[in-house]
mmCIF file with all atom_site columns, C-alpha atoms in Angstrom:
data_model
loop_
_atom_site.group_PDB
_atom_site.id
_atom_site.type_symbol
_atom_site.label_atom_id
_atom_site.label_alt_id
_atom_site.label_comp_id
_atom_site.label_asym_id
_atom_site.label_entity_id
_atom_site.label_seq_id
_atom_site.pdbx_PDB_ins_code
_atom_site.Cartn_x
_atom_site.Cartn_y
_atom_site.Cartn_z
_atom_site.occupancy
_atom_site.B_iso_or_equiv
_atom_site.pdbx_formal_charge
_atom_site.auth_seq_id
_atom_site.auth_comp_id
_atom_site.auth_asym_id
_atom_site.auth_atom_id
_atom_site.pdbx_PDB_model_num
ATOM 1   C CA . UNK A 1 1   ? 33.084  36.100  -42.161 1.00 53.00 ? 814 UNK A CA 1
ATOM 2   C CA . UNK A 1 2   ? 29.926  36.909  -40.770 1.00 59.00 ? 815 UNK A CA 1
ATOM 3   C CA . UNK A 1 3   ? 29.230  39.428  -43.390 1.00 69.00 ? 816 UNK A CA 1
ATOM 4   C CA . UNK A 1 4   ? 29.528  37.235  -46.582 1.00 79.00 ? 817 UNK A CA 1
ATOM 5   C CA . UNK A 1 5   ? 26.133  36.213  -47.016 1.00 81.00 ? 818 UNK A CA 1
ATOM 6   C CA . UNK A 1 6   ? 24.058  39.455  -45.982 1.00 83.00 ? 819 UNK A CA 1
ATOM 7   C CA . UNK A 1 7   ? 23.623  40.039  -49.352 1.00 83.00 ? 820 UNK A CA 1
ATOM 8   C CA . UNK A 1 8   ? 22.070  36.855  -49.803 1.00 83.00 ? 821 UNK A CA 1
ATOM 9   C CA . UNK A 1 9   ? 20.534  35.447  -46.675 1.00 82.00 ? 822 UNK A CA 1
ATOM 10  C CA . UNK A 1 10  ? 16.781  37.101  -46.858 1.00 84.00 ? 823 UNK A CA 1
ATOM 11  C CA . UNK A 1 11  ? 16.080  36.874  -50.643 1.00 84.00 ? 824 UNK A CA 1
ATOM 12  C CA . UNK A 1 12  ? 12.877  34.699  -51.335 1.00 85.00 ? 825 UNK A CA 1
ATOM 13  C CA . UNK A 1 13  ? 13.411  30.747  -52.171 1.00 81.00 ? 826 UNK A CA 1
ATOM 14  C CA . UNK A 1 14  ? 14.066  29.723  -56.049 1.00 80.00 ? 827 UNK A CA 1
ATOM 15  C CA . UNK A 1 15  ? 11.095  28.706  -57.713 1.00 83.00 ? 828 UNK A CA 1
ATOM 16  C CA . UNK A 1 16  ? 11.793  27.369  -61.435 1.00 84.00 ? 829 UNK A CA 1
ATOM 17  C CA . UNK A 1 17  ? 9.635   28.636  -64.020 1.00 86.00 ? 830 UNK A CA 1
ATOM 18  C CA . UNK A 1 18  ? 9.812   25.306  -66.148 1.00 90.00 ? 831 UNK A CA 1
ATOM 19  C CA . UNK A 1 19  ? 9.924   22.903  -64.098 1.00 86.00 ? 832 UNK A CA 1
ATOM 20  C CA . UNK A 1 20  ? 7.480   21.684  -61.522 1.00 85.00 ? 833 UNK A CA 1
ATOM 21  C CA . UNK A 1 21  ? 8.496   21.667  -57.859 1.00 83.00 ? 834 UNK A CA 1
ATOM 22  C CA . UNK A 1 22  ? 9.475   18.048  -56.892 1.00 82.00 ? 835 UNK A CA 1
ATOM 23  C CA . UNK A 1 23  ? 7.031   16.911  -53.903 1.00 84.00 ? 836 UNK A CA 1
ATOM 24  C CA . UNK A 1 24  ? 8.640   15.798  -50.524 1.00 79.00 ? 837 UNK A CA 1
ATOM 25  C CA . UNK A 1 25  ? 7.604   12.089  -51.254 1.00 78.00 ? 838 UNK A CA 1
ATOM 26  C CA . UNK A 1 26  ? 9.729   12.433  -54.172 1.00 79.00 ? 839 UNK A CA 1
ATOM 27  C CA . UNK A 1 27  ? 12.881  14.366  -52.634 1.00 75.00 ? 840 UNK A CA 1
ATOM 28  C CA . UNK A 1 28  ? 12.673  11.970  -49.876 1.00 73.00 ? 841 UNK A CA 1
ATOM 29  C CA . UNK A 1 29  ? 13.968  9.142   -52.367 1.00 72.00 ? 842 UNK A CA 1
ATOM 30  C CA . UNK A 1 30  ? 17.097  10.500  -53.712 1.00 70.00 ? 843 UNK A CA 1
ATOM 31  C CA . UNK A 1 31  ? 18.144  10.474  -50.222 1.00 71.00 ? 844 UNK A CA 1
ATOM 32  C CA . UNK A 1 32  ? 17.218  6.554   -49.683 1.00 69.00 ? 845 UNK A CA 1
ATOM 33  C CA . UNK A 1 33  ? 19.805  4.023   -49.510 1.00 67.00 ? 846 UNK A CA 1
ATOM 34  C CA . UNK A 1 34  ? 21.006  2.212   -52.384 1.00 64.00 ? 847 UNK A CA 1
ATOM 35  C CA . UNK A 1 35  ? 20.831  -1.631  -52.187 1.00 64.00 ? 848 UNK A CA 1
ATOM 36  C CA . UNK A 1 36  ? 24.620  -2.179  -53.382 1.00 65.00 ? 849 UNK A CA 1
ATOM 37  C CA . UNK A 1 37  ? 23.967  -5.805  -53.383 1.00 67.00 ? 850 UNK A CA 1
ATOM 38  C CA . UNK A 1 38  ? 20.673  -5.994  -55.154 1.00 71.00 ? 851 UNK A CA 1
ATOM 39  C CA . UNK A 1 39  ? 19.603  -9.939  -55.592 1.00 75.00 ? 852 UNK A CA 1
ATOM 40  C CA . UNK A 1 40  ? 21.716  -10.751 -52.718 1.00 75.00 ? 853 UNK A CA 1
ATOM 41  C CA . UNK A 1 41  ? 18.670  -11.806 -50.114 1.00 75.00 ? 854 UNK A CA 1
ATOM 42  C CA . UNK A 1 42  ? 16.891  -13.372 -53.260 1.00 74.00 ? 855 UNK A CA 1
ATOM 43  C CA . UNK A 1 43  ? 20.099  -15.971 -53.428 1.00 74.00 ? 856 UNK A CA 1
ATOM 44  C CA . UNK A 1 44  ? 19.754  -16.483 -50.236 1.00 75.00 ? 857 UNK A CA 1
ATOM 45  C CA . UNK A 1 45  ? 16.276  -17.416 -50.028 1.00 74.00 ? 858 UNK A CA 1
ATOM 46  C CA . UNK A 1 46  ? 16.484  -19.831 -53.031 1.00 68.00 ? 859 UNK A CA 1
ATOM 47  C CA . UNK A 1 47  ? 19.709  -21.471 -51.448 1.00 69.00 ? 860 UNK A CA 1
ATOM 48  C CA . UNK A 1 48  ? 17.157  -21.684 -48.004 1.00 68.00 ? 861 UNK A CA 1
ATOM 49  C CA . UNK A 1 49  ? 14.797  -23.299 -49.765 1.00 71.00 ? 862 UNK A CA 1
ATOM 50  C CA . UNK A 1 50  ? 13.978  -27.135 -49.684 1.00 70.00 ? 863 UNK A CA 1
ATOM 51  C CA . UNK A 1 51  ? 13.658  -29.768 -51.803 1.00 75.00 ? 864 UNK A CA 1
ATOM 52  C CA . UNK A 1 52  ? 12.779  -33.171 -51.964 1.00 81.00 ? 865 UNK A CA 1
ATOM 53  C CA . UNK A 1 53  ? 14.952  -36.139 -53.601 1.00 86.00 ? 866 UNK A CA 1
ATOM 54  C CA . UNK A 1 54  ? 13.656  -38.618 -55.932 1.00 87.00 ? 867 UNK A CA 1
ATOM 55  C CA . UNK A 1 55  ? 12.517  -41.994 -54.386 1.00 90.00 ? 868 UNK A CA 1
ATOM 56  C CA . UNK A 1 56  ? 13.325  -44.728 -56.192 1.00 92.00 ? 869 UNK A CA 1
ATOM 57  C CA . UNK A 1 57  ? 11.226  -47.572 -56.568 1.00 92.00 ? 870 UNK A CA 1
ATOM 58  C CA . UNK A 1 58  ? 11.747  -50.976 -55.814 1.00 94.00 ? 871 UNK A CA 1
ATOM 59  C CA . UNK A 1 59  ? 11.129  -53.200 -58.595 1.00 95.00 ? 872 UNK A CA 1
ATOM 60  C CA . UNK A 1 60  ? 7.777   -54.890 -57.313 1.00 95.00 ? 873 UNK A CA 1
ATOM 61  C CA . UNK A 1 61  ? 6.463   -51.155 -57.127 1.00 94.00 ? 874 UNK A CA 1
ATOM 62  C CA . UNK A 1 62  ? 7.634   -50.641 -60.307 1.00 94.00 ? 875 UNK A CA 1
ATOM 63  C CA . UNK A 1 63  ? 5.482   -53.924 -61.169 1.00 95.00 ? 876 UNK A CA 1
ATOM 64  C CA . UNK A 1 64  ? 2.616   -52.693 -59.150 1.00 93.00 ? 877 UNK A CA 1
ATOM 65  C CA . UNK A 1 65  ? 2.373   -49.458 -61.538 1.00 94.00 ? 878 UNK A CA 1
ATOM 66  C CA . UNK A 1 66  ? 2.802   -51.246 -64.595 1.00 94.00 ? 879 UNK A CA 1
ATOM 67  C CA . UNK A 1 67  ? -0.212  -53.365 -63.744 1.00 93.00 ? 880 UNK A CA 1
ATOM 68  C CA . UNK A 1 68  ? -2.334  -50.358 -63.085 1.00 93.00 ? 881 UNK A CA 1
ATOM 69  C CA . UNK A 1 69  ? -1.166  -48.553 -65.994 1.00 94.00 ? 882 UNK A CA 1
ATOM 70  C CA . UNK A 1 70  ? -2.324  -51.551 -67.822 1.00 93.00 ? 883 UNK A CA 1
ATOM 71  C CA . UNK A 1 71  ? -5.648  -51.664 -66.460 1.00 93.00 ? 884 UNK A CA 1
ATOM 72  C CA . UNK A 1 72  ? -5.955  -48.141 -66.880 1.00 94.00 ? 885 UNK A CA 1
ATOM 73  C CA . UNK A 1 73  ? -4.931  -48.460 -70.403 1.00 94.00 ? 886 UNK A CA 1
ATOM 74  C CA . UNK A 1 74  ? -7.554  -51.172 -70.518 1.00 94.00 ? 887 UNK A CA 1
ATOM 75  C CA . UNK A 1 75  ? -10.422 -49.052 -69.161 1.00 94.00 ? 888 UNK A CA 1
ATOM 76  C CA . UNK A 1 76  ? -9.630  -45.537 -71.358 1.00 94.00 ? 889 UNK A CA 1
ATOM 77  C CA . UNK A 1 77  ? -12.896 -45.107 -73.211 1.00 94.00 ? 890 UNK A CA 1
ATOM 78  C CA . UNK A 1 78  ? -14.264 -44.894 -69.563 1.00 94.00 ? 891 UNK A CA 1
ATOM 79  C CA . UNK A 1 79  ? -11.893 -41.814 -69.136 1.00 95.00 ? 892 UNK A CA 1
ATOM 80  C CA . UNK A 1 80  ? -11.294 -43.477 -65.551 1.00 95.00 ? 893 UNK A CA 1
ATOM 81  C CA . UNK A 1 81  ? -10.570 -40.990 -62.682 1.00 96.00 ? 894 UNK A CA 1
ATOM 82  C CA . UNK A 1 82  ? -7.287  -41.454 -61.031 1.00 96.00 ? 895 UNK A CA 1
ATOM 83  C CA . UNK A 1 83  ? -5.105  -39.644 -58.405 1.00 96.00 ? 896 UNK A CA 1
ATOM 84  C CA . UNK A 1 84  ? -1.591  -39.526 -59.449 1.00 96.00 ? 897 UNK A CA 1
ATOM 85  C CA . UNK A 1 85  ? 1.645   -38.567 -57.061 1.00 96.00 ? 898 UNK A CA 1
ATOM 86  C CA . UNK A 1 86  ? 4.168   -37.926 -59.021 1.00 95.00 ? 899 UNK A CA 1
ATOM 87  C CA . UNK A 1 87  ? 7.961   -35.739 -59.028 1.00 93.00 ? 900 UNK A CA 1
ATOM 88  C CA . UNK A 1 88  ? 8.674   -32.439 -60.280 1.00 93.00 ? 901 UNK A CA 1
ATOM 89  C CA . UNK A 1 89  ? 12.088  -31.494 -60.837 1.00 90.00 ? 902 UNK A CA 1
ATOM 90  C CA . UNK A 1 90  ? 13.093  -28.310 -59.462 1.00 86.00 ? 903 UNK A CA 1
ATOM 91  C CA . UNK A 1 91  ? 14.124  -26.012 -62.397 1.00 84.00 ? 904 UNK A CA 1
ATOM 92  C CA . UNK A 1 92  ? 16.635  -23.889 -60.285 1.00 81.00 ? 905 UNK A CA 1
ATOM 93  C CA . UNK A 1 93  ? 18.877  -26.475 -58.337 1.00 80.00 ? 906 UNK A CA 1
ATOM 94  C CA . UNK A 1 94  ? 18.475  -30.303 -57.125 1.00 84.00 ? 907 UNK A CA 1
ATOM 95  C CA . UNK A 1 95  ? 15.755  -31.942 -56.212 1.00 85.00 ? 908 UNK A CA 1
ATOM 96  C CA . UNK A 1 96  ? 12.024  -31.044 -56.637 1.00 87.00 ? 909 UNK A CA 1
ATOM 97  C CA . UNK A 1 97  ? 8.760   -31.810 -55.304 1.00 88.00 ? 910 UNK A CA 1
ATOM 98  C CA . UNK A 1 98  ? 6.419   -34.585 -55.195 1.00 91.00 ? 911 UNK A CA 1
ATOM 99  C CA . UNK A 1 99  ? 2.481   -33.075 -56.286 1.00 94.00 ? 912 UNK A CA 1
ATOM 100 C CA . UNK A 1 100 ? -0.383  -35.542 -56.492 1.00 96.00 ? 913 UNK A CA 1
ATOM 101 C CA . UNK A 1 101 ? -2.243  -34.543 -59.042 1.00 97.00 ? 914 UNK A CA 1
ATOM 102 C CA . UNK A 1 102 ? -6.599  -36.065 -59.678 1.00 97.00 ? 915 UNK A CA 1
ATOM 103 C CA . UNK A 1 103 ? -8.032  -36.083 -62.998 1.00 96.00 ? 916 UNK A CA 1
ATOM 104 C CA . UNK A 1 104 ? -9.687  -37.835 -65.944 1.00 96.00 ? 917 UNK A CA 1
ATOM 105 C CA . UNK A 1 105 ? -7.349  -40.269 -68.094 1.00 96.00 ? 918 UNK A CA 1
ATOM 106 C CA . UNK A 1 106 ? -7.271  -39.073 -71.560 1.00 96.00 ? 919 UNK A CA 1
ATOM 107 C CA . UNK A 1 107 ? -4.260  -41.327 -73.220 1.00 95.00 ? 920 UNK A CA 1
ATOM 108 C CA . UNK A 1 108 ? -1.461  -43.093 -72.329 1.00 95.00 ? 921 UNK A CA 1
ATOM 109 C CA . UNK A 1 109 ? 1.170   -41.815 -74.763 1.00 94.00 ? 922 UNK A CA 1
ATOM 110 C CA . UNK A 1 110 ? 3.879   -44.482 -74.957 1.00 92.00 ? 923 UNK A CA 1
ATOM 111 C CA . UNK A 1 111 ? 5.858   -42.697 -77.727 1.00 94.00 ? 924 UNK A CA 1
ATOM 112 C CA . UNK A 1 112 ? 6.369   -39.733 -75.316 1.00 95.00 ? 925 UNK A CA 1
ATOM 113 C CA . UNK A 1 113 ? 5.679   -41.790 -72.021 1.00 95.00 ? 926 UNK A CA 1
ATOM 114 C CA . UNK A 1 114 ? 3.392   -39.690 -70.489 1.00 96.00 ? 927 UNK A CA 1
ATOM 115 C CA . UNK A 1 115 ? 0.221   -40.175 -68.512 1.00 96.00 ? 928 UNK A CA 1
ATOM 116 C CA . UNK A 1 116 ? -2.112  -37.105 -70.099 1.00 96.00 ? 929 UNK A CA 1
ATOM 117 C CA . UNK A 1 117 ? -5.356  -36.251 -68.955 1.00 97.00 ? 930 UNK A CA 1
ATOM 118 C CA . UNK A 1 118 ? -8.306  -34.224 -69.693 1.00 96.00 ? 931 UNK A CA 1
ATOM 119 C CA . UNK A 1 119 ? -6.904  -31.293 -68.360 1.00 96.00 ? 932 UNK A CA 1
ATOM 120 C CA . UNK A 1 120 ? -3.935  -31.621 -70.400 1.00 95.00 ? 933 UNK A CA 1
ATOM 121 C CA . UNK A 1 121 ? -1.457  -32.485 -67.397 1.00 96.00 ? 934 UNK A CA 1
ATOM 122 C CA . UNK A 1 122 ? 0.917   -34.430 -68.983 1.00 96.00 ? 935 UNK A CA 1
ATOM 123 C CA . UNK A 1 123 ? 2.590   -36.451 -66.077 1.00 97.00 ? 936 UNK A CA 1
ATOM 124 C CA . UNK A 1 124 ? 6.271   -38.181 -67.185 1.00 96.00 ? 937 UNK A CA 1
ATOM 125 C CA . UNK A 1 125 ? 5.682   -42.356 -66.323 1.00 96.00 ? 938 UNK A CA 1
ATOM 126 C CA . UNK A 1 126 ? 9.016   -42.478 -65.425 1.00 94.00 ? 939 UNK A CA 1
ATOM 127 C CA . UNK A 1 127 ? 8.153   -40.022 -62.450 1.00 95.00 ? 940 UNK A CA 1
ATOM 128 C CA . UNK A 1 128 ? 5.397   -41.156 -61.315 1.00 96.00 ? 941 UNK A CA 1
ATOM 129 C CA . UNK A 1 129 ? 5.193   -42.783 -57.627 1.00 95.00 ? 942 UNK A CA 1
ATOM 130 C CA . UNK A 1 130 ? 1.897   -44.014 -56.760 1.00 95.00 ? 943 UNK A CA 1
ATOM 131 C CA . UNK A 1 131 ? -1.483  -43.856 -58.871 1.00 94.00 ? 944 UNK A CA 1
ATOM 132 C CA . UNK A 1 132 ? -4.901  -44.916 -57.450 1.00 93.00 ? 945 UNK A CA 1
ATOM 133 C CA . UNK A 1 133 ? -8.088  -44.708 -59.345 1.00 91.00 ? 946 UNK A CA 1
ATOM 134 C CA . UNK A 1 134 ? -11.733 -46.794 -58.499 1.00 89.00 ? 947 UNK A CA 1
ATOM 135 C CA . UNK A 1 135 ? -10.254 -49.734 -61.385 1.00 79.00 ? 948 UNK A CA 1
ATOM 136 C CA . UNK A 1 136 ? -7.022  -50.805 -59.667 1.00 57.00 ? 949 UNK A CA 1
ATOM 137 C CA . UNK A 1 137 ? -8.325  -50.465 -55.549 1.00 58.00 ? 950 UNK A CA 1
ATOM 138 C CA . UNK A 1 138 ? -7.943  -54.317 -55.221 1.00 48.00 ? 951 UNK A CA 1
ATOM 139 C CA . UNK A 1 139 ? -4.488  -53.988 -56.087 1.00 48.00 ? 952 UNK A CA 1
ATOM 140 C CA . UNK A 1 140 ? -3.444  -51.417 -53.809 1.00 47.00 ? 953 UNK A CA 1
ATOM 141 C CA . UNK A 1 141 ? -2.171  -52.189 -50.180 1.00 43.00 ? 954 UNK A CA 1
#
Protein backbone atom coordinates (compact mmCIF):
# COMPACT_ATOMS: atom_id res chain seq x y z
CA UNK A 1 0.00 0.00 0.00
CA UNK A 2 2.81 2.12 0.42
CA UNK A 3 3.56 2.13 -3.20
CA UNK A 4 0.20 3.48 -4.62
CA UNK A 5 0.87 6.99 -4.72
CA UNK A 6 4.70 7.16 -5.84
CA UNK A 7 3.56 7.95 -9.00
CA UNK A 8 1.82 10.81 -7.76
CA UNK A 9 3.19 12.15 -4.52
CA UNK A 10 6.06 14.73 -5.93
CA UNK A 11 4.26 16.20 -9.01
CA UNK A 12 3.89 20.10 -8.68
CA UNK A 13 0.41 21.56 -7.15
CA UNK A 14 -2.65 22.21 -9.74
CA UNK A 15 -2.81 25.59 -10.83
CA UNK A 16 -6.03 26.32 -13.12
CA UNK A 17 -5.45 28.15 -16.16
CA UNK A 18 -9.00 29.90 -16.08
CA UNK A 19 -9.68 30.46 -13.04
CA UNK A 20 -8.03 32.63 -10.45
CA UNK A 21 -6.62 31.02 -7.31
CA UNK A 22 -9.14 31.58 -4.43
CA UNK A 23 -7.22 33.62 -1.55
CA UNK A 24 -7.02 32.04 2.02
CA UNK A 25 -9.52 34.73 3.36
CA UNK A 26 -11.82 33.31 0.94
CA UNK A 27 -11.16 29.39 1.44
CA UNK A 28 -11.31 30.09 5.03
CA UNK A 29 -15.23 30.71 4.64
CA UNK A 30 -16.47 27.64 3.06
CA UNK A 31 -15.17 26.04 6.06
CA UNK A 32 -17.22 28.48 8.58
CA UNK A 33 -20.15 27.31 10.35
CA UNK A 34 -23.50 27.64 9.07
CA UNK A 35 -26.03 29.46 11.34
CA UNK A 36 -28.86 26.63 10.99
CA UNK A 37 -31.11 28.81 12.93
CA UNK A 38 -30.59 32.13 11.26
CA UNK A 39 -33.09 34.90 12.97
CA UNK A 40 -33.18 32.85 16.00
CA UNK A 41 -31.11 35.46 18.46
CA UNK A 42 -33.01 38.33 16.55
CA UNK A 43 -36.47 36.72 18.14
CA UNK A 44 -35.00 36.61 21.03
CA UNK A 45 -33.89 40.02 21.41
CA UNK A 46 -37.26 41.51 20.26
CA UNK A 47 -39.14 39.11 22.77
CA UNK A 48 -36.27 40.75 25.51
CA UNK A 49 -37.20 43.88 24.73
CA UNK A 50 -39.48 46.28 26.83
CA UNK A 51 -42.29 48.15 26.49
CA UNK A 52 -44.36 50.46 28.15
CA UNK A 53 -48.35 50.21 28.63
CA UNK A 54 -50.70 52.91 27.94
CA UNK A 55 -51.73 55.09 30.98
CA UNK A 56 -54.99 55.96 31.06
CA UNK A 57 -56.20 59.13 32.12
CA UNK A 58 -58.46 60.04 34.67
CA UNK A 59 -61.18 62.12 33.53
CA UNK A 60 -60.11 65.54 35.22
CA UNK A 61 -56.74 65.00 33.20
CA UNK A 62 -58.60 64.38 30.38
CA UNK A 63 -60.34 67.89 31.28
CA UNK A 64 -57.04 69.44 32.02
CA UNK A 65 -55.88 68.69 28.23
CA UNK A 66 -58.95 69.72 26.72
CA UNK A 67 -58.56 73.13 28.32
CA UNK A 68 -55.08 73.51 27.01
CA UNK A 69 -55.87 72.27 23.71
CA UNK A 70 -58.39 74.98 23.74
CA UNK A 71 -56.17 77.66 24.63
CA UNK A 72 -53.75 76.45 22.32
CA UNK A 73 -56.31 76.40 19.66
CA UNK A 74 -57.03 79.91 20.82
CA UNK A 75 -53.45 81.21 20.52
CA UNK A 76 -52.49 79.39 16.83
CA UNK A 77 -51.59 82.42 14.76
CA UNK A 78 -48.88 82.80 17.55
CA UNK A 79 -47.62 79.27 16.42
CA UNK A 80 -47.21 78.77 20.37
CA UNK A 81 -44.30 76.46 21.45
CA UNK A 82 -45.34 73.47 23.37
CA UNK A 83 -43.74 70.24 24.75
CA UNK A 84 -45.88 67.33 24.14
CA UNK A 85 -45.50 63.60 25.88
CA UNK A 86 -47.28 61.50 24.13
CA UNK A 87 -47.55 57.22 23.27
CA UNK A 88 -46.21 55.38 20.48
CA UNK A 89 -47.47 52.09 19.80
CA UNK A 90 -44.98 49.52 19.28
CA UNK A 91 -45.38 48.18 15.68
CA UNK A 92 -43.98 44.63 16.49
CA UNK A 93 -45.87 43.43 19.73
CA UNK A 94 -47.75 45.24 22.81
CA UNK A 95 -47.13 48.16 24.22
CA UNK A 96 -44.93 51.11 23.04
CA UNK A 97 -43.22 54.03 24.27
CA UNK A 98 -44.00 57.29 25.67
CA UNK A 99 -41.62 60.28 23.58
CA UNK A 100 -42.10 63.91 24.51
CA UNK A 101 -41.83 65.60 21.67
CA UNK A 102 -41.16 70.21 21.59
CA UNK A 103 -42.21 72.13 18.71
CA UNK A 104 -44.20 74.94 17.08
CA UNK A 105 -48.16 74.41 16.85
CA UNK A 106 -49.15 74.50 13.32
CA UNK A 107 -53.05 73.20 13.46
CA UNK A 108 -55.17 71.36 15.42
CA UNK A 109 -56.80 68.98 12.94
CA UNK A 110 -60.08 67.84 14.49
CA UNK A 111 -61.21 65.87 11.39
CA UNK A 112 -58.10 63.63 11.80
CA UNK A 113 -57.51 64.49 15.61
CA UNK A 114 -54.13 65.25 15.52
CA UNK A 115 -51.93 67.84 17.14
CA UNK A 116 -49.47 68.83 13.92
CA UNK A 117 -46.72 71.06 14.10
CA UNK A 118 -44.26 72.88 12.11
CA UNK A 119 -42.16 70.09 11.73
CA UNK A 120 -44.88 68.04 10.48
CA UNK A 121 -45.11 65.67 13.68
CA UNK A 122 -48.45 64.77 13.65
CA UNK A 123 -49.16 63.63 17.32
CA UNK A 124 -52.72 61.40 17.69
CA UNK A 125 -54.94 63.60 20.65
CA UNK A 126 -56.15 60.56 21.76
CA UNK A 127 -52.45 59.63 22.80
CA UNK A 128 -51.35 62.32 24.12
CA UNK A 129 -50.48 62.49 28.06
CA UNK A 130 -49.32 65.74 29.16
CA UNK A 131 -48.69 69.04 27.01
CA UNK A 132 -47.06 72.21 28.46
CA UNK A 133 -46.38 75.28 26.49
CA UNK A 134 -45.67 79.23 28.01
CA UNK A 135 -49.96 79.81 27.36
CA UNK A 136 -51.37 77.13 29.67
CA UNK A 137 -48.36 77.29 32.78
CA UNK A 138 -51.09 78.60 35.21
CA UNK A 139 -52.96 75.61 34.63
CA UNK A 140 -50.46 73.10 35.20
CA UNK A 141 -49.72 71.61 38.75
Amino acid sequence: MADTYEDIINLPHHQSETRPHMPNSERAAMFSPFAALSGYGDAITETARLTDRRIELSEDEIQTLNEMLTLIHAHLAERPEVTVTYFVPDLRKDGGAYVTHTGHVKKIDEIEKTLVLMDKTMIPLGDILDISTALCSDMQD
